[in-house]
């Protein structure tokens, strides 16, 4: 069985083709041909089991609950069909009693996508979100202790995969028998292959052999069917078909090095070597050679520095002993420290949308809208608390703040320690940058094309002096970067690009005349870049070749050398100039792959990276594949080609998991980027699952804690098919909110902490778990004191309201009285009215009638001053309920009627309509008690009408 769960993948690299091997070893007719497509399996079974992490045993209660959900989905499986469609699988049926889904696939791409999701743990997480209701998500202990394991019948999957390959008639395979053609009796032109050679095979109608082409040599011929086995990962099939690039691998030392890691440090030369080109290093046997950057297995060359001579140049990997090299640490695998920072960095623009969503959801109207006393908040927040209080999975959901606090590691640190002004200042100072020499503006050159000036060398002296600097300078970065920023920064004063070309051509000529080699090389390089941008590849090639012929100390400027080799090799690949490829391509591959934090200079370098990845597949080296995968992703992402980068990012995450037995909780993870790309691609179930699979605590420069929660909220909204509103926080967001709160304590982000506390308070209030809501709001009040007066005021008001809802009237008075005392004449009239109204609500409940009446009078006066008719209506309705409590029924009737008249004029929101329905109900009840039956019936009918209009089920 092929098994994957949340947090792990099957570590076996093979297992995908067990069906093929099983067929070959057991079929009595294996010599006669391949299995028929018609006999292949057409469906596979996908089973799931729910385990307790603490005991590693089954969770019977949750398994039964999930089974009941499946029984319901058997009759209405639209949601399941959408989910499996998003997972690139086709749902055939559900066998709820066996906890099994029957699925099928119609293309290799579907199998590739589904098995990727399965391996990354995404399938298990999507089922978790589908099968469990809000009782599960509100139980933090249960969520942390639960793991879903998903299993696929390996033989069924392999045979289905093989059937689709055979149906297509051509695919990529690896040789499993050495020179199998030599054993054939028939006199046919068989292709000579070695074990592990990759070949492209095509069905030509022969029962015992296929036509094949070696990817290593390019040679063609027949191959016995028994001599090859399809590449085990569908990703390889997709890549090799999508990006066909020639790749000759003849060096035996580059093959069969599957387990050799990327190394750095110093190695020893095995033999003498005299350089045949300027860029190669000469060395003697026994010489110590320092690796510049990385030693990457599978490549022909690496950049080395001879300790005895101090010279730097290319060294053939077969000439040195790599065993003395130090492998990269387990936390790096195939990255430098700088590259790991890039992998763990997140663009602020990418975070903006989700963070803004959360900020808007955290806003309340408690400081601007009066509260109608007696209106149950559950009516506002549209959820019934009954189902939440049931026992689920053997653990009672508690709303006590003490238990909620115990769930967070942040309880070990006080708010004053983590959220003080000193703490914020410390984090600000950590990011403070002292301006130095590197911050001085880059030099700029005016492009002057007056005829007389072109013949005056002094006009070009400034630019030539700048370009002729030996070696690399940070001021050269605009010349080499991917965006070609030199067009807008280094040079100015030209209206058309052709003017700049003429200026650079003239500069190049003066550089040649004055023997300014570095200026000559850089002018040619810039001219080549402009031509390549215009797709004039032949002209660009001429410039790049001229630059290459003039260079003889290129390793002093590795950025220029890598950009020059990469751009020229890419043109050779595009123009299929095989003779020239052989001289340059492998060296370009080494510069792009081995030099740490290589800065891409052109989209064309993707051609070289595709060649390297193809070679990684052929030589079967995971380290080379991982590093190239990362580089391809980085280049495509920087180019803004996000959808194209997604397959490589998925593959990279798979390789990260399988390397060194890593898990999904590793510090090196690309799950945040996957969540971002899935969200952009509108795959809500998959985006939600990938957000579930990563944790950011302790990871530097990762997305804001709010970002992950925002992505979760956005995609829950997409799945539900309705936009999120400030009065609804999905229960599924609870564990993400708590985790983000813990992360924000780690970073000392006070604003994020307060936002998350308010969201958690609203979530608990939504389900009438008032003790938990009060606990989080208390924390928000403390945090508000360190942020702004407005936020502190709003949090305190919210807490006072919660106290009233929970029956803690004295606490509410103690909270609100200081707010009232602190109000100044310059403060908002509306805010003053809000405090008076809320305090009057608490006083009324606390039997302080006179004080309550006085408070409502102030609140009504202030609402009238500001012209806020809704607040006037609420204040009048509150007067009405106060009058009812004093048995002043005639006065209450008048207040209710005036309130209703004002509400009729407002009707600008669902909340106002719910308030109107409540006041109509109170008036109707009062009229019935006074035997005014007809008037009471009309009020009830109107209350029902407005309740239905506002979807207020309880009032209905």
Short mmCIF file of C-alpha atoms in Angstrom, two decimals, residues 208-647:
data_model
loop_
_atom_site.label_atom_id
_atom_site.label_comp_id
_atom_site.label_asym_id
_atom_site.label_seq_id
_atom_site.Cartn_x
_atom_site.Cartn_y
_atom_site.Cartn_z
CA UNK A 208 8.45 -7.94 -28.14
CA UNK A 209 10.30 -4.69 -28.79
CA UNK A 210 9.88 -0.94 -28.92
CA UNK A 211 11.69 1.79 -30.79
CA UNK A 212 13.97 3.73 -28.46
CA UNK A 213 16.21 6.78 -28.39
CA UNK A 214 18.89 7.24 -25.75
CA UNK A 215 18.80 10.60 -23.98
CA UNK A 216 22.49 10.21 -23.15
CA UNK A 217 23.81 9.69 -26.67
CA UNK A 218 20.89 10.57 -28.96
CA UNK A 219 21.23 7.22 -30.75
CA UNK A 220 18.14 5.33 -31.97
CA UNK A 221 17.30 1.63 -32.29
CA UNK A 222 15.01 -1.14 -31.10
CA UNK A 223 14.75 -2.19 -27.47
CA UNK A 224 13.38 -5.44 -26.02
CA UNK A 225 10.35 -4.62 -23.88
CA UNK A 226 11.82 -6.56 -20.97
CA UNK A 227 14.91 -4.32 -20.92
CA UNK A 228 13.23 -1.10 -19.80
CA UNK A 229 11.00 0.17 -17.02
CA UNK A 230 9.03 3.44 -17.23
CA UNK A 231 10.39 6.30 -15.12
CA UNK A 232 8.82 5.89 -11.72
CA UNK A 233 7.66 9.48 -11.22
CA UNK A 234 5.00 10.93 -13.54
CA UNK A 235 6.67 14.31 -12.96
CA UNK A 236 9.62 13.12 -15.06
CA UNK A 237 7.31 12.10 -17.89
CA UNK A 238 5.70 15.55 -17.81
CA UNK A 239 9.00 17.46 -17.66
CA UNK A 240 10.81 15.52 -20.40
CA UNK A 241 7.83 15.85 -22.76
CA UNK A 242 7.16 19.50 -21.96
CA UNK A 243 10.77 20.66 -22.15
CA UNK A 244 12.52 18.59 -24.84
CA UNK A 245 16.22 19.49 -24.80
CA UNK A 246 19.15 17.50 -26.14
CA UNK A 247 21.45 16.23 -23.40
CA UNK A 248 24.48 14.10 -24.12
CA UNK A 249 25.93 12.45 -21.02
CA UNK A 250 28.99 10.41 -21.90
CA UNK A 251 31.07 10.86 -18.74
CA UNK A 252 30.83 7.67 -16.69
CA UNK A 253 31.83 9.50 -13.49
CA UNK A 254 28.59 11.51 -13.71
CA UNK A 255 26.40 8.38 -13.57
CA UNK A 256 25.15 6.21 -10.74
CA UNK A 257 25.90 8.74 -8.00
CA UNK A 258 22.40 8.79 -6.56
CA UNK A 259 23.40 9.21 -2.93
CA UNK A 260 26.34 11.63 -3.28
CA UNK A 261 25.49 14.95 -1.60
CA UNK A 262 26.46 18.48 -2.58
CA UNK A 263 29.79 19.34 -0.97
CA UNK A 264 31.96 22.29 -0.10
CA UNK A 265 35.43 22.87 1.30
CA UNK A 266 38.68 21.44 -0.01
CA UNK A 267 39.43 18.38 -2.15
CA UNK A 268 42.57 16.75 -3.56
CA UNK A 269 43.56 16.35 -7.21
CA UNK A 270 43.83 12.73 -8.35
CA UNK A 271 45.93 13.43 -11.44
CA UNK A 272 47.96 16.07 -13.27
CA UNK A 273 46.16 18.43 -15.61
CA UNK A 274 47.37 21.18 -17.95
CA UNK A 275 44.75 23.74 -18.88
CA UNK A 276 43.68 23.78 -22.54
CA UNK A 277 41.52 26.90 -22.21
CA UNK A 278 42.06 30.17 -20.33
CA UNK A 279 39.17 29.38 -17.96
CA UNK A 280 40.52 25.98 -16.83
CA UNK A 281 42.79 25.38 -13.87
CA UNK A 282 46.18 23.66 -14.11
CA UNK A 283 47.13 21.42 -11.17
CA UNK A 284 49.29 18.48 -10.18
CA UNK A 285 48.31 15.26 -8.47
CA UNK A 286 47.98 15.82 -4.74
CA UNK A 287 47.31 19.56 -5.04
CA UNK A 288 44.72 20.92 -2.63
CA UNK A 289 41.87 22.62 -4.49
CA UNK A 290 39.39 24.87 -2.70
CA UNK A 291 35.83 24.59 -4.03
CA UNK A 292 34.41 27.99 -4.99
CA UNK A 293 30.71 27.74 -4.19
CA UNK A 294 29.52 24.13 -4.33
CA UNK A 295 30.74 20.80 -5.65
CA UNK A 296 27.60 19.39 -7.29
CA UNK A 297 27.66 15.68 -8.22
CA UNK A 298 26.51 14.89 -11.73
CA UNK A 299 28.15 17.92 -13.33
CA UNK A 300 31.30 17.73 -15.43
CA UNK A 301 32.95 20.82 -13.92
CA UNK A 302 33.16 22.85 -10.76
CA UNK A 303 34.94 26.13 -9.99
CA UNK A 304 38.05 25.65 -7.90
CA UNK A 305 40.97 27.63 -6.54
CA UNK A 306 44.41 26.00 -6.41
CA UNK A 307 45.96 26.70 -3.01
CA UNK A 308 49.52 26.41 -4.27
CA UNK A 309 49.18 28.94 -7.13
CA UNK A 310 46.19 31.02 -6.04
CA UNK A 311 44.67 30.66 -9.51
CA UNK A 312 40.92 30.11 -10.02
CA UNK A 313 39.30 28.17 -12.85
CA UNK A 314 37.20 25.22 -13.93
CA UNK A 315 38.14 21.77 -12.62
CA UNK A 316 36.78 18.47 -13.92
CA UNK A 317 34.90 16.62 -11.20
CA UNK A 318 36.48 13.31 -12.25
CA UNK A 319 39.96 14.69 -11.51
CA UNK A 320 39.39 15.12 -7.75
CA UNK A 321 38.49 12.96 -4.77
CA UNK A 322 35.12 14.29 -3.46
CA UNK A 323 35.15 12.11 -0.32
CA UNK A 324 37.06 14.70 1.70
CA UNK A 325 34.47 17.42 0.97
CA UNK A 326 32.12 18.52 3.70
CA UNK A 327 28.47 17.86 2.83
CA UNK A 328 25.96 20.65 3.30
CA UNK A 329 24.17 20.58 6.64
CA UNK A 330 20.85 18.83 7.01
CA UNK A 331 19.14 22.19 7.42
CA UNK A 332 20.53 23.38 4.06
CA UNK A 333 20.63 20.22 1.88
CA UNK A 334 21.27 22.04 -1.42
CA UNK A 335 21.15 25.71 -0.48
CA UNK A 336 23.48 28.38 0.79
CA UNK A 337 22.46 30.41 3.84
CA UNK A 338 21.49 33.35 1.59
CA UNK A 339 19.42 31.08 -0.64
CA UNK A 340 17.67 29.62 2.37
CA UNK A 341 16.74 33.15 3.42
CA UNK A 342 15.22 33.67 -0.04
CA UNK A 343 13.29 30.42 0.30
CA UNK A 344 11.99 31.55 3.69
CA UNK A 345 11.30 35.13 2.62
CA UNK A 346 7.93 36.31 1.47
CA UNK A 347 7.03 39.26 -0.67
CA UNK A 348 5.16 41.92 1.32
CA UNK A 349 2.85 42.55 -1.63
CA UNK A 350 1.84 38.87 -1.59
CA UNK A 351 0.87 39.19 2.08
CA UNK A 352 -1.08 42.40 1.68
CA UNK A 353 -4.50 41.02 0.66
CA UNK A 354 -4.95 38.35 3.36
CA UNK A 355 -3.59 40.65 6.09
CA UNK A 356 -5.97 43.43 5.08
CA UNK A 357 -8.85 40.93 5.13
CA UNK A 358 -8.08 39.98 8.73
CA UNK A 359 -7.72 43.58 9.78
CA UNK A 360 -11.17 44.31 8.36
CA UNK A 361 -12.67 41.24 10.04
CA UNK A 362 -11.22 42.32 13.38
CA UNK A 363 -13.02 45.66 13.26
CA UNK A 364 -16.15 46.03 15.36
CA UNK A 365 -18.86 48.67 15.43
CA UNK A 366 -18.99 48.62 19.23
CA UNK A 367 -17.54 52.15 19.43
CA UNK A 368 -19.98 53.64 16.90
CA UNK A 369 -23.27 51.69 17.16
CA UNK A 370 -25.36 51.47 20.33
CA UNK A 371 -26.16 48.02 21.70
CA UNK A 372 -29.81 46.99 21.99
CA UNK A 373 -30.19 45.47 25.43
CA UNK A 374 -31.97 42.12 25.34
CA UNK A 375 -30.96 41.24 21.78
CA UNK A 376 -29.16 37.91 21.99
CA UNK A 377 -25.72 38.20 20.34
CA UNK A 378 -26.19 34.78 18.81
CA UNK A 379 -28.84 36.38 16.62
CA UNK A 380 -26.21 38.83 15.39
CA UNK A 381 -23.53 36.19 14.93
CA UNK A 382 -25.92 33.73 13.28
CA UNK A 383 -24.79 30.51 14.97
CA UNK A 384 -26.47 28.12 17.36
CA UNK A 385 -24.34 27.06 20.34
CA UNK A 386 -26.05 23.72 20.86
CA UNK A 387 -23.90 21.58 18.61
CA UNK A 388 -20.68 23.10 19.89
CA UNK A 389 -21.28 22.04 23.45
CA UNK A 390 -21.68 18.37 22.62
CA UNK A 391 -18.92 15.94 23.47
CA UNK A 392 -16.78 15.09 20.42
CA UNK A 393 -14.02 12.56 20.33
CA UNK A 394 -13.99 11.96 24.07
CA UNK A 395 -12.89 15.54 24.89
CA UNK A 396 -15.30 18.16 26.20
CA UNK A 397 -14.92 21.50 24.45
CA UNK A 398 -14.32 24.11 27.11
CA UNK A 399 -14.79 27.83 26.89
CA UNK A 400 -12.84 28.60 30.05
CA UNK A 401 -10.02 31.10 29.59
CA UNK A 402 -7.68 29.08 31.80
CA UNK A 403 -7.79 26.08 29.47
CA UNK A 404 -7.54 28.26 26.38
CA UNK A 405 -4.50 30.01 27.87
CA UNK A 406 -2.87 26.67 28.67
CA UNK A 407 -3.06 25.64 25.01
CA UNK A 408 -0.71 28.42 23.96
CA UNK A 409 3.02 28.40 24.57
CA UNK A 410 2.76 32.14 24.83
CA UNK A 411 1.31 31.80 28.32
CA UNK A 412 4.87 31.34 29.53
CA UNK A 413 5.54 34.99 28.70
CA UNK A 414 3.59 37.90 30.08
CA UNK A 415 2.14 40.49 27.77
CA UNK A 416 4.19 43.19 29.43
CA UNK A 417 7.39 41.32 28.63
CA UNK A 418 6.54 40.56 25.03
CA UNK A 419 4.55 43.61 24.11
CA UNK A 420 6.18 46.52 25.92
CA UNK A 421 7.41 49.62 24.09
CA UNK A 422 10.96 48.48 24.84
CA UNK A 423 10.22 45.20 23.09
CA UNK A 424 8.87 46.99 20.04
CA UNK A 425 11.88 49.30 20.02
CA UNK A 426 14.20 46.29 20.15
CA UNK A 427 12.58 44.77 17.06
CA UNK A 428 12.76 48.11 15.27
CA UNK A 429 16.48 48.44 16.08
CA UNK A 430 17.17 44.93 14.76
CA UNK A 431 15.95 46.09 11.37
CA UNK A 432 17.77 49.44 11.51
CA UNK A 433 20.27 49.91 8.72
CA UNK A 434 23.23 52.27 8.88
CA UNK A 435 23.76 53.94 5.55
CA UNK A 436 27.20 53.24 4.19
CA UNK A 437 29.14 53.49 0.99
CA UNK A 438 26.91 50.95 -0.73
CA UNK A 439 23.89 53.27 -0.33
CA UNK A 440 25.44 56.03 -2.43
CA UNK A 441 23.59 56.51 -5.71
CA UNK A 442 24.85 54.40 -8.60
CA UNK A 443 26.66 56.35 -11.33
CA UNK A 444 24.52 57.64 -14.21
CA UNK A 445 25.64 58.52 -17.73
CA UNK A 446 23.98 60.92 -20.14
CA UNK A 447 23.59 59.47 -23.63
CA UNK A 448 24.76 62.30 -25.96
CA UNK A 449 24.75 61.49 -29.68
CA UNK A 450 25.80 64.80 -31.18
CA UNK A 451 27.82 64.05 -34.30
CA UNK A 452 30.88 65.96 -33.18
CA UNK A 453 31.00 64.26 -29.81
CA UNK A 454 31.11 60.74 -31.25
CA UNK A 455 34.66 61.36 -32.45
CA UNK A 456 35.79 62.81 -29.12
CA UNK A 457 37.10 60.08 -26.82
CA UNK A 458 36.92 62.36 -23.81
CA UNK A 459 33.14 62.33 -24.01
CA UNK A 460 33.22 58.59 -23.31
CA UNK A 461 35.94 58.65 -20.67
CA UNK A 462 33.51 58.60 -17.67
CA UNK A 463 31.51 55.59 -18.86
CA UNK A 464 34.60 53.71 -20.05
CA UNK A 465 36.40 54.35 -16.76
CA UNK A 466 33.39 53.02 -14.89
CA UNK A 467 32.99 49.92 -17.09
CA UNK A 468 36.73 49.18 -17.10
CA UNK A 469 36.97 48.42 -13.39
CA UNK A 470 38.67 45.05 -12.93
CA UNK A 471 36.53 42.54 -11.10
CA UNK A 472 33.09 42.87 -9.61
CA UNK A 473 31.64 46.01 -8.05
CA UNK A 474 28.18 46.32 -6.50
CA UNK A 475 27.57 49.29 -8.79
CA UNK A 476 27.60 46.85 -11.73
CA UNK A 477 24.49 45.08 -10.46
CA UNK A 478 22.06 47.07 -12.69
CA UNK A 479 24.09 45.85 -15.69
CA UNK A 480 23.57 42.20 -14.78
CA UNK A 481 20.14 41.98 -13.16
CA UNK A 482 17.10 40.24 -14.58
CA UNK A 483 15.05 43.40 -15.12
CA UNK A 484 17.81 45.08 -17.18
CA UNK A 485 17.50 48.10 -14.90
CA UNK A 486 20.53 49.75 -16.55
CA UNK A 487 18.10 50.85 -19.29
CA UNK A 488 16.41 53.17 -16.79
CA UNK A 489 19.08 53.83 -14.18
CA UNK A 490 22.68 53.69 -15.46
CA UNK A 491 21.96 55.46 -18.75
CA UNK A 492 19.56 58.35 -19.35
CA UNK A 493 18.82 61.09 -21.85
CA UNK A 494 17.83 58.85 -24.79
CA UNK A 495 14.34 58.73 -26.28
CA UNK A 496 14.68 55.46 -28.16
CA UNK A 497 16.56 52.28 -27.35
CA UNK A 498 18.35 52.53 -30.68
CA UNK A 499 20.10 55.67 -29.40
CA UNK A 500 21.50 53.70 -26.46
CA UNK A 501 22.66 50.94 -28.83
CA UNK A 502 24.57 53.50 -30.90
CA UNK A 503 26.06 55.01 -27.75
CA UNK A 504 27.22 51.58 -26.51
CA UNK A 505 28.55 50.68 -29.97
CA UNK A 506 30.66 53.83 -29.98
CA UNK A 507 31.82 53.14 -26.41
CA UNK A 508 32.77 49.61 -27.45
CA UNK A 509 34.86 50.93 -30.35
CA UNK A 510 36.70 53.41 -28.11
CA UNK A 511 37.31 50.66 -25.55
CA UNK A 512 38.88 48.43 -28.24
CA UNK A 513 41.08 51.27 -29.51
CA UNK A 514 42.30 52.10 -26.00
CA UNK A 515 42.81 48.45 -24.98
CA UNK A 516 40.30 48.79 -22.15
CA UNK A 517 39.43 45.09 -22.01
CA UNK A 518 36.88 45.13 -19.15
CA UNK A 519 35.00 48.07 -20.70
CA UNK A 520 35.07 46.29 -24.09
CA UNK A 521 33.67 43.08 -22.56
CA UNK A 522 30.91 44.86 -20.64
CA UNK A 523 29.86 46.99 -23.63
CA UNK A 524 29.57 43.83 -25.76
CA UNK A 525 27.63 42.11 -22.97
CA UNK A 526 25.12 44.98 -22.71
CA UNK A 527 24.69 45.12 -26.48
CA UNK A 528 24.11 41.37 -26.52
CA UNK A 529 21.48 41.68 -23.79
CA UNK A 530 19.58 44.35 -25.72
CA UNK A 531 19.65 42.24 -28.89
CA UNK A 532 18.48 39.14 -27.02
CA UNK A 533 15.63 41.19 -25.51
CA UNK A 534 14.59 42.08 -29.06
CA UNK A 535 14.82 38.38 -30.03
CA UNK A 536 17.72 39.13 -32.41
CA UNK A 537 19.55 36.03 -31.20
CA UNK A 538 22.16 35.78 -33.96
CA UNK A 539 23.24 39.38 -33.42
CA UNK A 540 23.26 38.84 -29.66
CA UNK A 541 25.42 35.74 -30.16
CA UNK A 542 27.99 37.78 -32.08
CA UNK A 543 28.28 40.31 -29.24
CA UNK A 544 28.47 37.63 -26.54
CA UNK A 545 31.13 35.70 -28.49
CA UNK A 546 33.17 38.89 -28.92
CA UNK A 547 32.97 39.50 -25.18
CA UNK A 548 33.99 35.91 -24.49
CA UNK A 549 36.98 36.15 -26.84
CA UNK A 550 38.22 39.28 -25.04
CA UNK A 551 37.92 37.91 -21.52
CA UNK A 552 40.93 36.35 -19.83
CA UNK A 553 40.49 37.13 -16.13
CA UNK A 554 36.78 36.44 -15.92
CA UNK A 555 36.80 34.83 -12.48
CA UNK A 556 37.47 38.26 -10.98
CA UNK A 557 33.83 39.05 -11.86
CA UNK A 558 31.89 35.81 -11.42
CA UNK A 559 28.55 37.60 -11.92
CA UNK A 560 29.61 38.74 -15.39
CA UNK A 561 31.17 35.40 -16.26
CA UNK A 562 28.07 33.42 -15.22
CA UNK A 563 25.75 35.82 -17.07
CA UNK A 564 27.91 35.70 -20.21
CA UNK A 565 28.25 31.91 -20.26
CA UNK A 566 24.58 31.43 -19.39
CA UNK A 567 23.23 33.78 -22.06
CA UNK A 568 25.51 32.48 -24.80
CA UNK A 569 24.82 28.82 -23.96
CA UNK A 570 21.07 29.51 -24.00
CA UNK A 571 21.37 30.90 -27.54
CA UNK A 572 23.38 27.86 -28.62
CA UNK A 573 20.61 25.63 -27.26
CA UNK A 574 17.87 27.63 -28.94
CA UNK A 575 19.71 27.64 -32.27
CA UNK A 576 20.75 23.99 -31.85
CA UNK A 577 24.44 24.75 -32.43
CA UNK A 578 25.66 21.41 -31.04
CA UNK A 579 29.35 21.91 -31.86
CA UNK A 580 29.50 25.15 -29.90
CA UNK A 581 27.32 23.71 -27.11
CA UNK A 582 29.93 21.09 -26.30
CA UNK A 583 32.57 23.74 -25.61
CA UNK A 584 30.53 25.98 -23.31
CA UNK A 585 27.30 24.40 -22.03
CA UNK A 586 28.73 22.22 -19.24
CA UNK A 587 30.78 25.14 -17.91
CA UNK A 588 27.72 27.39 -17.99
CA UNK A 589 25.79 24.71 -16.12
CA UNK A 590 28.48 24.69 -13.42
CA UNK A 591 28.45 28.48 -13.03
CA UNK A 592 24.65 28.65 -12.75
CA UNK A 593 24.41 25.69 -10.37
CA UNK A 594 27.57 25.84 -8.25
CA UNK A 595 27.88 29.56 -7.55
CA UNK A 596 25.90 30.44 -4.45
CA UNK A 597 23.11 32.99 -4.83
CA UNK A 598 23.58 33.35 -8.57
CA UNK A 599 21.69 36.43 -9.78
CA UNK A 600 19.86 35.65 -12.99
CA UNK A 601 20.40 38.09 -15.84
CA UNK A 602 18.06 36.74 -18.48
CA UNK A 603 14.97 34.65 -19.07
CA UNK A 604 17.08 32.71 -21.58
CA UNK A 605 19.07 31.13 -18.74
CA UNK A 606 16.02 28.93 -18.23
CA UNK A 607 17.20 26.97 -21.29
CA UNK A 608 20.41 26.04 -19.49
CA UNK A 609 18.55 25.12 -16.30
CA UNK A 610 16.20 22.83 -18.26
CA UNK A 611 19.28 21.13 -19.73
CA UNK A 612 20.71 20.64 -16.22
CA UNK A 613 17.46 19.23 -14.87
CA UNK A 614 17.25 16.81 -17.79
CA UNK A 615 20.80 15.72 -16.97
CA UNK A 616 19.84 15.27 -13.30
CA UNK A 617 17.12 12.85 -14.37
CA UNK A 618 19.53 10.95 -16.60
CA UNK A 619 22.34 10.64 -14.02
CA UNK A 620 19.73 9.95 -11.32
CA UNK A 621 21.17 12.30 -8.68
CA UNK A 622 18.73 13.74 -6.14
CA UNK A 623 21.07 16.53 -5.01
CA UNK A 624 21.51 17.90 -8.54
CA UNK A 625 17.77 17.57 -9.16
CA UNK A 626 16.90 19.42 -5.95
CA UNK A 627 19.27 22.30 -6.59
CA UNK A 628 18.19 22.70 -10.22
CA UNK A 629 14.54 22.51 -9.20
CA UNK A 630 15.12 25.35 -6.76
CA UNK A 631 16.90 27.47 -9.40
CA UNK A 632 14.17 26.93 -12.00
CA UNK A 633 11.49 27.86 -9.48
CA UNK A 634 13.39 30.97 -8.40
CA UNK A 635 13.89 32.19 -11.97
CA UNK A 636 10.26 31.58 -12.99
CA UNK A 637 8.98 33.22 -9.82
CA UNK A 638 11.17 36.29 -10.38
CA UNK A 639 9.84 36.48 -13.94
CA UNK A 640 6.28 36.48 -12.57
CA UNK A 641 5.49 33.18 -14.29
CA UNK A 642 3.93 31.76 -11.15
CA UNK A 643 1.81 29.03 -12.69
CA UNK A 644 4.82 27.65 -14.59
CA UNK A 645 6.87 27.64 -11.38
CA UNK A 646 4.28 25.63 -9.42
CA UNK A 647 5.25 22.10 -10.63
#
